């Protein structure tokens, strides 16, 4: 759909075919970023990997980010950070279990995400005694200006396979990445969450560097381009029963989130796809696997799953509109 938002020509892509054509035939044309006020102010003129204009500066910045932090090799080397931060989180939750208090899952996930990232990037976690990251509030305020921040909604329903992760891991004192790599159903759960609730509904906008013909449209230069990942990933022509939470749809399926399957693009596509995908997925899988391994979880006050308000707050990224509290009970393997 091509329209004008004010004076800006804007293309909204809501089918899987258009991103495929965009990446296969016109990737460079669609690799720029539009100049936006909030990122320009907060990111010192968009001098970051996510929002900087396409060109030599972006190529070098992305190269440094990948080599030093985001490559598969570096993600594996930073496993000790995930180990230590996850162990500290588990201990904090155990202390909460003593008095029967609930845990705010959203705050817990945001805190550990900030702690892991700050340790990997800055060498220290800037953590308060209660486990909160001192840069957490700064991150939240920045994301509120961009949109809304969320790690995701990671605990929808595990009724189909209770404690399946433990079964895969066996009777062990901890979960490690080797165990997680054997948890095929757990990985399907993560994928299905990313399908139903992509981190960004509308992928970070692009801007055309020149005019181009695509999909029967003449798209002018300097047009903003939004890819509607939320709609594509719920398209009934691409997905069976798309509104249902069905992790098993990914069992024995080659569909992945690496940007080659255009019906499933939670991390974007092409050269402006998210370079932090491997880092983010590794951290998410490891933290959630340990939360499920070390604790049983239930809703407080005898509430049922169908009682949950799953409304989302939309912005640059997607977050749950209301806080999500769960009651943990320690589990001893």
CSV table of C-alpha atoms in Angstrom, one decimal:
chain,number,residue,atom,x,y,z
A,1,UNK,CA,0.0,0.0,0.0
A,2,UNK,CA,1.5,3.3,-1.1
A,3,UNK,CA,0.2,6.4,0.6
A,4,UNK,CA,1.4,9.8,1.9
A,5,UNK,CA,1.8,10.5,5.6
A,6,UNK,CA,1.8,14.3,5.5
A,7,UNK,CA,4.3,15.1,2.7
A,8,UNK,CA,6.2,11.9,3.0
A,9,UNK,CA,5.5,9.1,0.5
A,10,UNK,CA,5.2,5.9,2.5
A,11,UNK,CA,5.0,2.3,1.4
A,12,UNK,CA,3.5,-0.3,3.8
A,13,UNK,CA,4.4,-3.9,2.9
A,14,UNK,CA,2.0,-6.5,4.3
A,15,UNK,CA,2.8,-9.6,2.0
A,16,UNK,CA,5.7,-12.0,2.0
A,17,UNK,CA,6.3,-11.5,-1.7
A,18,UNK,CA,7.2,-7.9,-1.5
A,19,UNK,CA,10.1,-8.3,1.1
A,20,UNK,CA,11.4,-11.1,-1.1
A,21,UNK,CA,11.5,-8.9,-4.2
A,22,UNK,CA,12.9,-6.0,-2.1
A,23,UNK,CA,15.8,-8.1,-0.8
A,24,UNK,CA,16.5,-10.1,-3.9
A,25,UNK,CA,16.3,-7.3,-6.5
A,26,UNK,CA,16.5,-4.0,-4.8
A,27,UNK,CA,18.3,-4.5,-1.5
A,28,UNK,CA,20.7,-1.5,-1.8
A,29,UNK,CA,17.9,0.8,-2.8
A,30,UNK,CA,15.9,-0.1,0.3
A,31,UNK,CA,18.9,-0.1,2.7
A,32,UNK,CA,18.8,3.5,3.9
A,33,UNK,CA,17.1,4.8,7.1
A,34,UNK,CA,14.9,7.9,7.2
A,35,UNK,CA,16.1,10.7,9.4
A,36,UNK,CA,13.9,10.8,12.5
A,37,UNK,CA,13.9,13.4,15.3
A,38,UNK,CA,14.1,11.1,18.4
A,39,UNK,CA,16.9,8.9,17.1
A,40,UNK,CA,18.8,11.9,15.8
A,41,UNK,CA,18.8,13.5,19.3
A,42,UNK,CA,19.3,10.4,21.4
A,43,UNK,CA,21.8,8.7,19.2
A,44,UNK,CA,24.0,11.7,18.4
A,45,UNK,CA,22.9,12.2,14.9
A,46,UNK,CA,22.0,8.5,14.3
A,47,UNK,CA,25.6,7.4,14.7
A,48,UNK,CA,24.6,3.8,15.6
A,49,UNK,CA,24.1,0.6,13.6
A,50,UNK,CA,20.3,0.6,13.7
A,51,UNK,CA,19.5,4.1,12.6
A,52,UNK,CA,22.5,5.4,10.7
A,53,UNK,CA,22.2,6.0,7.0
A,54,UNK,CA,23.4,3.3,4.6
A,55,UNK,CA,27.0,4.0,3.5
A,56,UNK,CA,30.6,3.4,4.5
A,57,UNK,CA,30.2,4.6,8.1
A,58,UNK,CA,27.3,2.1,8.6
A,59,UNK,CA,29.3,-0.7,7.0
A,60,UNK,CA,32.3,-0.1,9.3
A,61,UNK,CA,30.1,0.3,12.4
A,62,UNK,CA,28.3,-2.9,11.7
A,63,UNK,CA,31.5,-4.7,11.0
A,64,UNK,CA,33.0,-3.6,14.4
A,65,UNK,CA,29.8,-4.6,16.2
A,66,UNK,CA,29.7,-8.0,14.6
A,67,UNK,CA,33.4,-8.8,15.1
A,68,UNK,CA,33.6,-7.6,18.7
A,69,UNK,CA,30.1,-8.5,20.0
A,70,UNK,CA,27.5,-10.1,17.8
A,71,UNK,CA,29.2,-12.9,15.8
A,72,UNK,CA,28.5,-16.5,16.6
A,73,UNK,CA,32.0,-16.9,17.9
A,74,UNK,CA,31.7,-13.9,20.2
A,75,UNK,CA,28.2,-14.9,21.4
A,76,UNK,CA,29.7,-18.3,22.4
A,77,UNK,CA,32.7,-16.6,24.2
A,78,UNK,CA,30.3,-14.5,26.2
A,79,UNK,CA,28.5,-17.6,27.6
A,80,UNK,CA,30.2,-17.1,31.0
A,81,UNK,CA,28.4,-13.8,31.3
A,82,UNK,CA,25.0,-15.4,30.7
A,83,UNK,CA,26.0,-18.2,33.1
A,84,UNK,CA,26.8,-15.7,35.9
A,85,UNK,CA,23.9,-13.3,35.4
A,86,UNK,CA,21.4,-16.2,35.1
A,87,UNK,CA,22.7,-17.8,38.3
A,88,UNK,CA,22.4,-14.5,40.1
A,89,UNK,CA,18.9,-14.1,38.8
A,90,UNK,CA,17.9,-17.6,39.9
A,91,UNK,CA,19.3,-16.9,43.4
A,92,UNK,CA,17.3,-13.6,43.7
A,93,UNK,CA,14.1,-15.4,42.7
A,94,UNK,CA,14.8,-18.2,45.2
A,95,UNK,CA,15.0,-15.5,48.0
A,96,UNK,CA,11.6,-14.1,46.8
A,97,UNK,CA,10.1,-17.6,47.0
A,98,UNK,CA,10.7,-17.7,50.8
A,99,UNK,CA,8.0,-15.2,51.5
A,100,UNK,CA,5.7,-16.3,48.7
A,101,UNK,CA,5.9,-13.1,46.7
A,102,UNK,CA,5.2,-12.9,43.0
A,103,UNK,CA,7.8,-12.0,40.3
A,104,UNK,CA,7.2,-9.3,37.7
A,105,UNK,CA,8.4,-11.2,34.7
A,106,UNK,CA,8.8,-8.2,32.4
A,107,UNK,CA,11.0,-6.3,34.9
A,108,UNK,CA,13.0,-9.4,35.5
A,109,UNK,CA,13.7,-10.0,31.8
A,110,UNK,CA,14.5,-6.4,31.2
A,111,UNK,CA,16.9,-6.3,34.1
A,112,UNK,CA,18.9,-9.4,33.1
A,113,UNK,CA,18.9,-8.3,29.4
A,114,UNK,CA,20.5,-5.0,30.5
A,115,UNK,CA,22.9,-6.7,32.8
A,116,UNK,CA,24.1,-9.1,30.1
A,117,UNK,CA,24.5,-6.4,27.5
A,118,UNK,CA,26.2,-3.9,29.7
A,119,UNK,CA,28.7,-6.6,30.9
A,120,UNK,CA,29.5,-7.7,27.4
A,121,UNK,CA,29.8,-4.1,26.1
A,122,UNK,CA,31.1,-2.1,29.1
A,123,UNK,CA,32.6,-4.8,31.2
A,124,UNK,CA,30.3,-4.4,34.2
A,125,UNK,CA,26.6,-4.7,34.9
A,126,UNK,CA,25.9,-1.5,36.9
A,127,UNK,CA,23.5,-3.6,39.0
A,128,UNK,CA,21.8,-2.5,42.2
A,129,UNK,CA,21.5,-4.8,45.3
A,130,UNK,CA,17.9,-5.7,44.3
A,131,UNK,CA,19.1,-7.0,40.9
A,132,UNK,CA,18.0,-4.0,38.9
A,133,UNK,CA,20.3,-2.5,36.3
A,134,UNK,CA,21.2,1.2,36.9
A,135,UNK,CA,21.1,1.7,33.1
A,136,UNK,CA,17.7,0.0,33.0
A,137,UNK,CA,15.7,3.2,33.6
A,138,UNK,CA,17.8,5.1,31.0
A,139,UNK,CA,17.1,2.3,28.5
A,140,UNK,CA,13.4,2.4,29.3
A,141,UNK,CA,13.1,6.1,28.9
A,142,UNK,CA,15.0,6.0,25.6
A,143,UNK,CA,12.8,3.3,24.3
A,144,UNK,CA,9.7,5.2,25.4
A,145,UNK,CA,10.8,8.0,23.2
A,146,UNK,CA,11.4,5.6,20.3
A,147,UNK,CA,8.3,3.6,21.1
A,148,UNK,CA,7.9,0.9,23.8
A,149,UNK,CA,10.5,-1.6,25.0
A,150,UNK,CA,9.9,-5.3,25.6
A,151,UNK,CA,11.9,-8.5,25.7
A,152,UNK,CA,8.6,-10.3,24.8
A,153,UNK,CA,5.9,-12.4,26.3
A,154,UNK,CA,7.8,-15.7,27.0
A,155,UNK,CA,5.4,-17.6,29.0
A,156,UNK,CA,2.1,-18.2,27.1
A,157,UNK,CA,1.2,-21.9,27.6
A,158,UNK,CA,3.4,-25.0,28.2
A,159,UNK,CA,0.5,-27.3,28.9
A,160,UNK,CA,1.3,-29.4,25.9
A,161,UNK,CA,4.7,-30.5,27.3
A,162,UNK,CA,5.1,-29.8,31.0
A,163,UNK,CA,8.8,-29.7,32.1
A,164,UNK,CA,9.9,-30.9,28.7
A,165,UNK,CA,13.1,-29.0,29.1
A,166,UNK,CA,14.0,-31.0,32.2
A,167,UNK,CA,13.4,-34.2,30.3
A,168,UNK,CA,15.8,-33.1,27.6
A,169,UNK,CA,18.4,-31.9,30.2
A,170,UNK,CA,18.2,-34.9,32.5
A,171,UNK,CA,19.0,-34.7,36.2
A,172,UNK,CA,21.6,-32.0,36.1
A,173,UNK,CA,22.7,-29.2,38.4
A,174,UNK,CA,22.3,-26.6,35.7
A,175,UNK,CA,21.2,-26.1,32.1
A,176,UNK,CA,23.9,-25.4,29.6
A,177,UNK,CA,23.8,-24.5,25.9
A,178,UNK,CA,24.4,-28.1,24.9
A,179,UNK,CA,21.2,-29.0,26.7
A,180,UNK,CA,19.2,-26.2,25.0
A,181,UNK,CA,20.4,-27.3,21.6
A,182,UNK,CA,18.7,-30.6,22.3
A,183,UNK,CA,15.4,-29.0,23.4
A,184,UNK,CA,13.6,-29.0,20.0
A,185,UNK,CA,10.2,-28.3,21.4
A,186,UNK,CA,11.5,-25.5,23.6
A,187,UNK,CA,13.0,-23.9,20.5
A,188,UNK,CA,9.7,-24.2,18.7
A,189,UNK,CA,8.0,-22.4,21.6
A,190,UNK,CA,10.5,-19.5,21.2
A,191,UNK,CA,9.8,-19.4,17.4
A,192,UNK,CA,6.1,-19.4,17.9
A,193,UNK,CA,6.3,-16.5,20.3
A,194,UNK,CA,8.3,-14.6,17.8
A,195,UNK,CA,5.7,-15.3,15.1
A,196,UNK,CA,2.7,-14.2,17.1
A,197,UNK,CA,4.5,-11.4,19.0
A,198,UNK,CA,7.4,-10.1,16.9
A,199,UNK,CA,9.6,-7.7,18.8
A,200,UNK,CA,8.7,-5.0,16.3
A,201,UNK,CA,5.3,-5.1,14.6
A,202,UNK,CA,6.4,-2.7,11.8
A,203,UNK,CA,10.1,-3.3,11.2
A,204,UNK,CA,12.4,-0.3,11.6
A,205,UNK,CA,11.5,1.9,8.6
A,206,UNK,CA,13.7,2.1,5.6
A,207,UNK,CA,14.1,4.9,3.0
A,208,UNK,CA,14.6,4.5,-0.7
A,209,UNK,CA,17.8,6.0,-2.1
A,210,UNK,CA,16.4,6.2,-5.6
A,211,UNK,CA,13.1,5.7,-7.3
A,212,UNK,CA,12.3,2.1,-8.1
A,213,UNK,CA,9.5,0.0,-9.7
A,214,UNK,CA,8.4,-2.9,-7.4
A,215,UNK,CA,5.2,-4.9,-7.1
A,216,UNK,CA,3.4,-2.8,-9.7
A,217,UNK,CA,4.2,0.5,-7.8
A,218,UNK,CA,6.4,3.4,-8.8
A,219,UNK,CA,8.1,4.1,-5.5
A,220,UNK,CA,9.8,7.6,-5.4
A,221,UNK,CA,13.2,8.3,-3.9
A,222,UNK,CA,13.1,9.3,-0.2
A,223,UNK,CA,10.0,7.2,0.4
A,224,UNK,CA,9.7,5.6,3.8
A,225,UNK,CA,9.1,1.9,3.7
A,226,UNK,CA,7.5,-0.1,6.6
A,227,UNK,CA,7.4,-3.9,6.5
A,228,UNK,CA,4.4,-5.1,8.5
A,229,UNK,CA,5.9,-8.3,10.1
A,230,UNK,CA,2.9,-8.7,12.4
A,231,UNK,CA,0.5,-9.1,9.5
A,232,UNK,CA,2.8,-11.2,7.4
A,233,UNK,CA,3.3,-13.6,10.2
A,234,UNK,CA,-0.4,-14.0,10.8
A,235,UNK,CA,-1.3,-14.3,7.1
A,236,UNK,CA,-3.8,-17.2,6.7
A,237,UNK,CA,-2.5,-17.9,3.2
A,238,UNK,CA,0.9,-18.6,4.7
A,239,UNK,CA,0.1,-20.1,8.1
A,240,UNK,CA,-2.3,-22.8,9.2
A,241,UNK,CA,-4.6,-21.4,11.9
A,242,UNK,CA,-2.4,-18.3,12.3
A,243,UNK,CA,-4.1,-16.9,15.4
A,244,UNK,CA,-3.4,-20.0,17.4
A,245,UNK,CA,-0.4,-20.6,19.6
A,246,UNK,CA,1.0,-23.8,18.0
A,247,UNK,CA,4.7,-24.4,18.6
A,248,UNK,CA,4.5,-27.8,16.9
A,249,UNK,CA,4.1,-26.0,13.5
A,250,UNK,CA,7.9,-25.5,13.6
A,251,UNK,CA,8.6,-29.2,14.3
A,252,UNK,CA,10.3,-30.8,11.3
A,253,UNK,CA,10.1,-27.4,9.5
A,254,UNK,CA,12.9,-25.6,7.8
A,255,UNK,CA,11.3,-22.2,8.4
A,256,UNK,CA,13.7,-20.0,10.5
A,257,UNK,CA,14.0,-16.4,11.6
A,258,UNK,CA,17.4,-15.8,9.9
A,259,UNK,CA,15.8,-13.7,7.1
A,260,UNK,CA,15.6,-16.3,4.3
A,261,UNK,CA,12.0,-17.3,4.9
A,262,UNK,CA,10.0,-14.2,4.1
A,263,UNK,CA,6.8,-15.4,5.8
A,264,UNK,CA,8.7,-15.3,9.1
A,265,UNK,CA,10.8,-12.1,9.6
A,266,UNK,CA,10.9,-11.1,13.3
A,267,UNK,CA,14.4,-9.8,12.9
A,268,UNK,CA,14.0,-8.2,9.5
A,269,UNK,CA,15.5,-9.1,6.2
A,270,UNK,CA,18.4,-8.1,3.9
A,271,UNK,CA,21.5,-6.1,4.8
A,272,UNK,CA,19.5,-4.0,7.4
A,273,UNK,CA,18.3,-7.1,9.2
A,274,UNK,CA,19.0,-7.1,13.0
A,275,UNK,CA,22.8,-7.9,13.5
A,276,UNK,CA,22.1,-8.8,17.1
A,277,UNK,CA,19.8,-11.7,16.3
A,278,UNK,CA,22.3,-14.5,17.5
A,279,UNK,CA,23.1,-12.5,20.7
A,280,UNK,CA,19.5,-11.9,21.5
A,281,UNK,CA,18.2,-15.4,20.8
A,282,UNK,CA,21.1,-17.1,22.7
A,283,UNK,CA,20.4,-14.9,25.8
A,284,UNK,CA,16.6,-15.4,25.6
A,285,UNK,CA,16.8,-19.1,25.2
A,286,UNK,CA,19.3,-19.5,28.0
A,287,UNK,CA,17.5,-17.3,30.5
A,288,UNK,CA,14.1,-18.8,29.9
A,289,UNK,CA,15.3,-22.4,29.9
A,290,UNK,CA,16.8,-21.8,33.4
A,291,UNK,CA,13.7,-20.1,34.7
A,292,UNK,CA,11.7,-23.1,33.6
A,293,UNK,CA,14.3,-25.6,34.9
A,294,UNK,CA,14.7,-24.1,38.4
A,295,UNK,CA,11.1,-23.1,39.1
A,296,UNK,CA,7.5,-24.1,38.7
A,297,UNK,CA,5.4,-21.1,37.8
A,298,UNK,CA,1.7,-20.4,38.4
A,299,UNK,CA,-0.6,-17.4,38.2
A,300,UNK,CA,-1.3,-15.7,41.6
A,301,UNK,CA,-4.6,-15.9,43.3
A,302,UNK,CA,-5.8,-19.0,41.5
A,303,UNK,CA,-6.1,-17.2,38.2
A,304,UNK,CA,-6.3,-19.1,34.9
A,305,UNK,CA,-4.5,-18.6,31.7
A,306,UNK,CA,-7.7,-17.4,30.0
A,307,UNK,CA,-8.0,-14.7,32.6
A,308,UNK,CA,-4.8,-13.0,31.4
A,309,UNK,CA,-5.1,-9.6,29.6
A,310,UNK,CA,-2.7,-10.2,26.7
A,311,UNK,CA,-3.1,-6.7,25.3
A,312,UNK,CA,0.1,-5.2,23.8
A,313,UNK,CA,1.5,-1.7,24.0
A,314,UNK,CA,2.7,-0.7,20.5
A,315,UNK,CA,5.6,1.6,19.6
A,316,UNK,CA,9.0,1.1,18.1
A,317,UNK,CA,8.9,-2.3,19.8
A,318,UNK,CA,6.1,-4.3,21.4
A,319,UNK,CA,5.6,-4.8,25.1
A,320,UNK,CA,2.8,-6.2,27.2
A,321,UNK,CA,0.4,-3.5,28.2
A,322,UNK,CA,-0.1,-4.6,31.8
A,323,UNK,CA,2.6,-6.1,34.1
A,324,UNK,CA,2.8,-9.9,34.1
A,325,UNK,CA,3.3,-11.4,37.6
A,326,UNK,CA,3.9,-15.0,38.3
A,327,UNK,CA,4.4,-17.0,41.5
A,328,UNK,CA,7.6,-19.1,41.5
A,329,UNK,CA,8.1,-22.3,43.4
A,330,UNK,CA,11.7,-23.7,43.6
A,331,UNK,CA,12.3,-27.0,41.9
A,332,UNK,CA,15.1,-29.3,42.9
A,333,UNK,CA,16.3,-31.6,40.1
